[in-house]
Coordinates of C-alpha atoms in Angstrom, one line a residue:
E1 CA 0.0 0.0 0.0
Q2 CA 2.8 2.4 0.8
E3 CA 4.4 1.6 -2.6
Q4 CA 1.1 2.3 -4.3
S5 CA 0.6 5.6 -2.5
S6 CA 4.1 6.6 -3.4
E7 CA 3.5 5.8 -7.1
V8 CA 0.3 7.8 -7.1
L9 CA 2.1 10.8 -5.5
D10 CA 4.9 10.5 -8.1
L11 CA 2.3 10.3 -10.9
R12 CA 0.5 13.4 -9.6
T13 CA 3.8 15.3 -9.2
H14 CA 4.9 14.4 -12.8
T15 CA 1.5 15.3 -14.2
H16 CA 1.5 18.7 -12.4
E17 CA 5.1 19.3 -13.8
R18 CA 3.9 18.5 -17.3
V19 CA 1.0 20.9 -17.1
E20 CA 3.2 23.6 -15.7
A21 CA 5.8 23.0 -18.4
A22 CA 3.1 23.2 -21.1
S23 CA 1.8 26.4 -19.6
S24 CA 5.2 28.0 -19.5
H25 CA 6.0 26.8 -23.1
G26 CA 2.7 28.4 -24.3
L27 CA 3.6 31.7 -22.7
K28 CA 7.0 31.6 -24.3
L29 CA 5.5 30.9 -27.7
A30 CA 3.1 33.8 -27.3
L31 CA 6.0 36.2 -26.5
V32 CA 8.0 34.9 -29.5
F33 CA 4.9 35.5 -31.7
S34 CA 4.7 39.1 -30.5
D35 CA 8.4 39.7 -31.3
L36 CA 7.9 37.9 -34.6
M37 CA 5.1 40.3 -35.6
A38 CA 7.3 43.3 -34.8
A39 CA 10.2 41.9 -36.9
V40 CA 7.8 41.2 -39.8
L41 CA 6.5 44.8 -39.8
V42 CA 10.1 46.2 -39.7
S43 CA 11.1 43.9 -42.5
L44 CA 8.2 45.2 -44.7
V45 CA 9.3 48.8 -44.1
T46 CA 12.9 47.8 -44.9
M47 CA 11.8 46.1 -48.1
T48 CA 10.0 49.3 -49.1
L49 CA 13.1 51.3 -48.6
L50 CA 15.2 48.8 -50.7
V51 CA 12.9 48.1 -53.6
D52 CA 12.0 51.8 -54.3
G53 CA 9.8 51.1 -57.3
R54 CA 11.8 48.1 -58.8
N55 CA 10.8 44.4 -58.7
P56 CA 11.9 42.7 -55.5
A57 CA 15.0 40.4 -55.9
L58 CA 16.1 37.3 -54.0
W59 CA 18.5 39.4 -51.9
D60 CA 15.6 41.5 -50.7
F61 CA 13.8 38.4 -49.3
F62 CA 17.0 37.2 -47.8
L63 CA 17.2 40.5 -45.9
V64 CA 13.7 39.9 -44.5
V65 CA 14.9 36.5 -43.2
V66 CA 17.9 38.2 -41.6
I67 CA 15.7 40.8 -39.8
I68 CA 13.3 38.2 -38.5
A69 CA 15.9 35.6 -37.6
G70 CA 18.2 38.2 -36.1
T71 CA 15.4 39.6 -33.9
I72 CA 14.3 36.2 -32.5
G73 CA 17.8 35.0 -32.2
L74 CA 19.1 38.0 -30.3
C75 CA 16.1 38.0 -28.0
G76 CA 16.9 34.4 -27.2
A77 CA 20.6 35.2 -26.8
Y78 CA 19.8 38.0 -24.3
R79 CA 17.4 35.6 -22.4
L80 CA 14.4 37.8 -23.1
Y81 CA 12.2 34.7 -23.2
Q82 CA 13.0 33.9 -19.6
A83 CA 10.5 35.1 -16.9
R84 CA 13.2 36.4 -14.5
V85 CA 14.4 38.7 -17.2
S86 CA 11.3 39.8 -19.0
S87 CA 9.4 40.4 -15.7
V88 CA 11.9 43.2 -14.8
R89 CA 10.8 46.1 -17.0
T90 CA 14.0 48.1 -16.8
E91 CA 16.2 45.1 -17.6
E92 CA 13.9 44.0 -20.4
I93 CA 14.0 47.5 -22.1
A94 CA 17.8 47.7 -21.8
R95 CA 18.2 44.4 -23.5
L96 CA 15.6 45.3 -26.2
V97 CA 17.8 48.3 -27.0
R98 CA 20.7 46.0 -27.7
V99 CA 18.6 43.7 -29.8
S100 CA 17.3 46.5 -31.9
G101 CA 20.7 48.0 -32.4
G102 CA 22.2 44.6 -33.3
V103 CA 19.5 43.8 -35.8
A104 CA 19.9 47.2 -37.5
I105 CA 23.7 46.8 -37.8
L106 CA 23.2 43.3 -39.2
T107 CA 20.7 44.6 -41.7
V108 CA 22.9 47.4 -42.9
I109 CA 25.9 45.0 -43.3
V110 CA 23.8 42.6 -45.4
A111 CA 22.5 45.5 -47.5
Q112 CA 26.0 46.6 -48.2
I113 CA 26.9 43.1 -49.4
Q114 CA 24.1 43.4 -52.1
D115 CA 25.2 46.9 -52.9
R116 CA 26.7 45.7 -56.2
L117 CA 23.2 45.3 -57.6
F118 CA 21.0 47.7 -55.6
P119 CA 21.4 50.8 -53.5
I120 CA 22.4 50.2 -49.9
L121 CA 20.7 51.4 -46.8
S122 CA 22.1 54.6 -45.4
P123 CA 23.2 54.9 -41.7
F124 CA 20.1 57.0 -41.2
D125 CA 18.0 54.1 -42.4
G126 CA 19.8 51.8 -40.0
V127 CA 18.9 54.2 -37.1
A128 CA 15.3 54.3 -38.2
I129 CA 15.1 50.5 -38.4
A130 CA 16.5 50.2 -34.9
A131 CA 14.1 52.8 -33.5
L132 CA 11.1 51.3 -35.2
L133 CA 12.0 47.7 -34.1
F134 CA 12.5 48.9 -30.5
I135 CA 9.2 50.7 -30.4
L136 CA 7.3 47.8 -31.9
L137 CA 9.0 45.3 -29.6
V138 CA 8.2 47.4 -26.5
I139 CA 4.6 47.9 -27.6
G140 CA 4.1 44.2 -28.3
R141 CA 5.6 43.1 -25.0
A142 CA 3.6 45.8 -23.1
G143 CA 0.4 44.3 -24.6
F144 CA 1.6 40.8 -23.7
D145 CA 2.3 41.9 -20.2
A146 CA -1.1 43.5 -19.7
W147 CA -2.8 40.4 -21.1
L148 CA -0.7 38.1 -18.8
R149 CA -1.4 40.2 -15.7
H150 CA -5.1 40.0 -16.4
R151 CA -5.0 36.2 -16.9
R152 CA -3.0 35.9 -13.7
S153 CA -5.5 38.0 -11.7
L154 CA -8.1 35.4 -12.8
G155 CA -5.9 32.6 -11.4
Q156 CA -4.2 31.4 -14.6
Y157 CA -0.4 31.0 -15.3
C158 CA 0.4 31.3 -11.6
R159 CA 3.2 29.8 -9.5
G160 CA 2.5 28.3 -6.2
L161 CA 4.7 29.3 -3.3
L162 CA 5.5 28.1 0.2
S163 CA 6.8 30.7 2.6
I164 CA 9.3 29.5 5.1
G165 CA 8.6 31.1 8.5
T166 CA 5.6 32.3 10.5
G167 CA 7.0 35.6 11.8
P168 CA 6.0 39.2 11.0
E169 CA 8.1 39.4 7.8
A170 CA 6.7 36.1 6.4
L171 CA 3.2 37.3 7.1
D172 CA 3.8 40.7 5.5
L173 CA 5.2 39.1 2.3
A174 CA 2.3 36.7 2.2
Q175 CA -0.2 39.5 2.4
I176 CA 1.7 41.5 -0.3
I177 CA 1.5 38.5 -2.6
R178 CA -2.2 38.1 -1.9
D179 CA -2.9 41.8 -2.5
H180 CA -1.2 41.6 -6.0
P181 CA -2.6 38.5 -7.7
E182 CA -1.6 39.9 -11.1
L183 CA 2.0 39.2 -10.4
G184 CA 1.4 35.5 -10.8
Y185 CA 2.2 34.1 -7.4
R186 CA -0.1 32.2 -5.0
V187 CA 1.0 31.4 -1.4
A188 CA -0.2 27.9 -0.7
G189 CA 0.7 28.3 3.0
L190 CA 3.4 29.0 5.5
V191 CA 5.9 26.4 6.9
G192 CA 7.1 27.0 10.4
H193 CA 5.5 26.7 13.8
P194 CA 2.0 25.1 13.5
G195 CA 0.8 26.6 16.8
T196 CA 1.4 30.2 15.7
M197 CA -1.7 32.4 15.5
L198 CA -2.2 33.5 11.8
P199 CA -4.5 36.0 10.1
E200 CA -7.6 34.7 8.4
G201 CA -6.9 33.1 5.0
I202 CA -3.3 32.3 5.8
K203 CA -2.5 28.8 7.2
C204 CA 0.5 27.0 8.4
L205 CA 0.9 23.7 6.6
G206 CA 3.4 22.1 9.0
D207 CA 6.8 22.2 10.6
I208 CA 10.1 23.1 8.7
D209 CA 11.3 19.5 9.1
D210 CA 8.4 18.4 6.9
L211 CA 9.2 20.7 4.0
D212 CA 9.9 18.0 1.5
Q213 CA 6.6 16.2 2.2
I214 CA 4.7 19.5 2.1
V215 CA 6.2 20.4 -1.3
D216 CA 5.0 17.0 -2.6
D217 CA 1.5 17.4 -1.1
T218 CA 0.9 20.9 -2.4
H219 CA 2.6 20.5 -5.8
V220 CA 4.2 24.0 -5.5
N221 CA 7.2 24.8 -7.6
G222 CA 8.6 27.7 -5.6
V223 CA 9.8 28.3 -2.0
L224 CA 10.3 31.7 -0.4
F225 CA 12.8 32.0 2.4
V226 CA 12.6 35.1 4.7
A227 CA 15.6 36.3 6.7
E228 CA 14.1 35.6 10.1
S229 CA 12.9 32.0 9.4
I230 CA 15.7 29.6 10.1
G231 CA 19.5 29.5 10.7
P232 CA 22.0 29.6 7.8
E233 CA 23.2 26.0 8.1
M234 CA 19.7 24.5 7.9
R235 CA 18.7 27.0 5.2
N236 CA 21.6 26.1 3.0
S237 CA 20.9 22.4 3.3
M238 CA 17.2 23.0 2.4
V239 CA 18.1 25.2 -0.6
K240 CA 20.5 22.6 -2.0
G241 CA 17.8 19.9 -1.7
L242 CA 15.1 22.1 -3.3
M243 CA 17.4 23.0 -6.2
Q244 CA 18.1 19.3 -6.8
R245 CA 14.4 18.7 -7.1
G246 CA 13.9 21.6 -9.6
V247 CA 12.0 23.8 -7.2
H248 CA 12.4 27.6 -7.7
V249 CA 14.0 29.3 -4.6
H250 CA 13.3 32.9 -3.7
F251 CA 15.0 34.9 -0.9
S252 CA 13.7 38.0 0.9
P253 CA 16.6 40.3 1.8
G254 CA 14.9 41.3 5.1
I255 CA 14.3 45.0 4.2
Q256 CA 11.1 46.6 3.0
G257 CA 10.2 50.0 1.6
F258 CA 13.3 50.3 -0.7
T259 CA 13.2 50.2 -4.4
Y260 CA 14.9 47.2 -5.9
R261 CA 16.8 49.5 -8.3
R262 CA 19.0 50.6 -5.4
L263 CA 20.1 47.0 -4.6
R264 CA 23.4 45.7 -6.0
M265 CA 25.0 42.3 -5.7
V266 CA 28.4 42.9 -4.1
P267 CA 30.0 39.6 -3.1
I268 CA 32.5 39.5 -0.4
A269 CA 34.9 36.5 -0.3
H270 CA 32.7 34.8 -2.9
E271 CA 29.7 35.1 -0.5
P272 CA 26.5 36.9 -1.9
L273 CA 25.8 40.2 -0.2
L274 CA 23.5 43.0 -1.2
Y275 CA 24.6 46.7 -1.2
L276 CA 21.9 49.3 -0.8
E277 CA 22.9 52.4 -2.9
P278 CA 22.1 55.8 -1.3
P279 CA 19.3 57.8 -3.0
Q280 CA 20.7 60.0 -5.8
H281 CA 18.8 62.8 -7.5
S282 CA 20.5 64.6 -10.3
K283 CA 19.9 68.3 -10.9
L284 CA 18.1 67.5 -14.1
T285 CA 15.7 65.2 -12.3
L286 CA 15.1 67.8 -9.5
A287 CA 14.5 70.5 -12.1
A288 CA 12.1 68.3 -14.1
K289 CA 10.2 67.5 -10.9
R290 CA 10.0 71.2 -9.9
I291 CA 8.6 72.1 -13.4
M292 CA 6.1 69.3 -13.2
D293 CA 5.0 70.4 -9.7
L294 CA 4.5 74.0 -10.8
V295 CA 2.6 73.0 -14.0
L296 CA 0.3 70.6 -12.3
S297 CA -0.3 73.0 -9.4
V298 CA -1.3 75.8 -11.8
I299 CA -3.7 73.5 -13.7
V300 CA -5.3 72.2 -10.5
M301 CA -5.7 75.8 -9.2
V302 CA -7.4 77.0 -12.4
L303 CA -9.8 74.0 -12.4
T304 CA -10.7 74.4 -8.8
L305 CA -10.9 78.2 -8.8
P306 CA -14.7 78.4 -8.9
L307 CA -15.1 76.0 -6.0
A308 CA -12.4 77.9 -4.0
A309 CA -14.3 81.2 -4.5
V310 CA -17.4 79.6 -3.1
V311 CA -15.6 78.2 -0.1
A312 CA -13.9 81.6 0.6
V313 CA -17.3 83.4 0.5
A314 CA -18.9 80.8 2.8
I315 CA -16.1 81.3 5.4
R316 CA -16.4 85.1 5.3
L317 CA -20.2 84.9 5.7
Q318 CA -19.9 82.6 8.7
D319 CA -18.0 84.9 11.1
G320 CA -16.7 87.8 9.1
G321 CA -13.1 86.7 9.5
P322 CA -10.5 86.2 6.8
A323 CA -11.0 83.2 4.5
L324 CA -7.3 82.2 4.5
F325 CA -5.1 81.0 7.4
R326 CA -1.4 82.0 7.1
Q327 CA 1.4 80.5 9.1
E328 CA 5.2 80.3 9.0
R329 CA 6.5 76.8 8.6
V330 CA 9.8 75.0 8.1
G331 CA 10.5 73.2 4.8
L332 CA 13.3 71.5 3.0
H333 CA 16.8 72.1 4.5
G334 CA 15.3 74.1 7.3
K335 CA 14.1 77.0 5.1
A336 CA 11.0 78.8 6.3
F337 CA 8.1 79.5 4.1
T338 CA 4.6 80.9 4.4
F339 CA 1.8 78.3 4.5
Y340 CA -1.7 79.2 3.3
K341 CA -4.9 77.2 3.6
F342 CA -8.7 77.9 4.1
R343 CA -9.4 78.7 7.7
T344 CA -11.3 76.0 9.5
M345 CA -11.1 77.3 13.0
V346 CA -11.8 80.6 14.7
E347 CA -9.6 83.6 13.8
D348 CA -6.2 83.6 15.5
A349 CA -6.8 80.1 16.9
D350 CA -3.1 79.3 17.1
K351 CA -2.6 82.3 19.4
K352 CA -5.5 81.3 21.6
R353 CA -4.4 77.8 22.6
A354 CA -3.6 78.9 26.1
E355 CA -7.2 80.0 26.6
V356 CA -8.6 76.6 25.5

């Protein structure tokens, strides 16, 4: 009976893995198709530039193959069909820039080879090809990302996770994942101390010593370790075992409220450590923010001016006092400024606090 139950469990596990692999393969094909359509459109534009009123030649169609194959090949070479790359928007865009530039250079080189028969593409044409390909790739992938987030919010294409630990950080992370179903993760439960009181909807599936059995029972393919959960020796042993089984391993750095863009991997003595970069604001960024603040403030003030006039008249009619309250306050770098707002208390209320 034990052998039969073990075989049934193995069969369920393998079936779940096959379904998950098919789902991942389908998403990859959809992303490849999106990039393929972008490459086809760019190749049609390039053909128009090359043909220029004459009959298309064999070299022209070869150039189309170069653009399409180059786009798909470079996207694969830059790992743009892997979830851990394409899910990070800044990293994806940076690699798409390289893909677009590489395809444009390759296209111009091939066009120069056929220059003996037909006019070549100019450097300006190469820049235009790179820009157009980049724009189309970004638009296509943005559409794919929006569609995928919608499907994941409905429960499709999701990865099941076990969170190791039942402390405050593990609970916070579990709640964040629950609040953002569009990210594609589902917390099957926590693994830690079964007697811990947990919020409604979050359950502890067992003790840490039973992790392997819990992974088999829940069929999850991801485990999230938080900094406070267990000691380093036990954690390292568990990570190695999970990796050997093909389970995806995630780590929480133990800090919250900082953007991931400020985190850098800085190994020390070959050990992985994270460095948190200090916040940096260039003069250009600060100037752009100031201009945006002023423009938006003027727009909002103009739009709300009729309502503000009504409020000011109402305050004056109530007690005959001034409509605005003015006070000196301290702002950035200790610089004082005059603060204005509609008066909501009696006149000179700040000076009468001793009487209250």
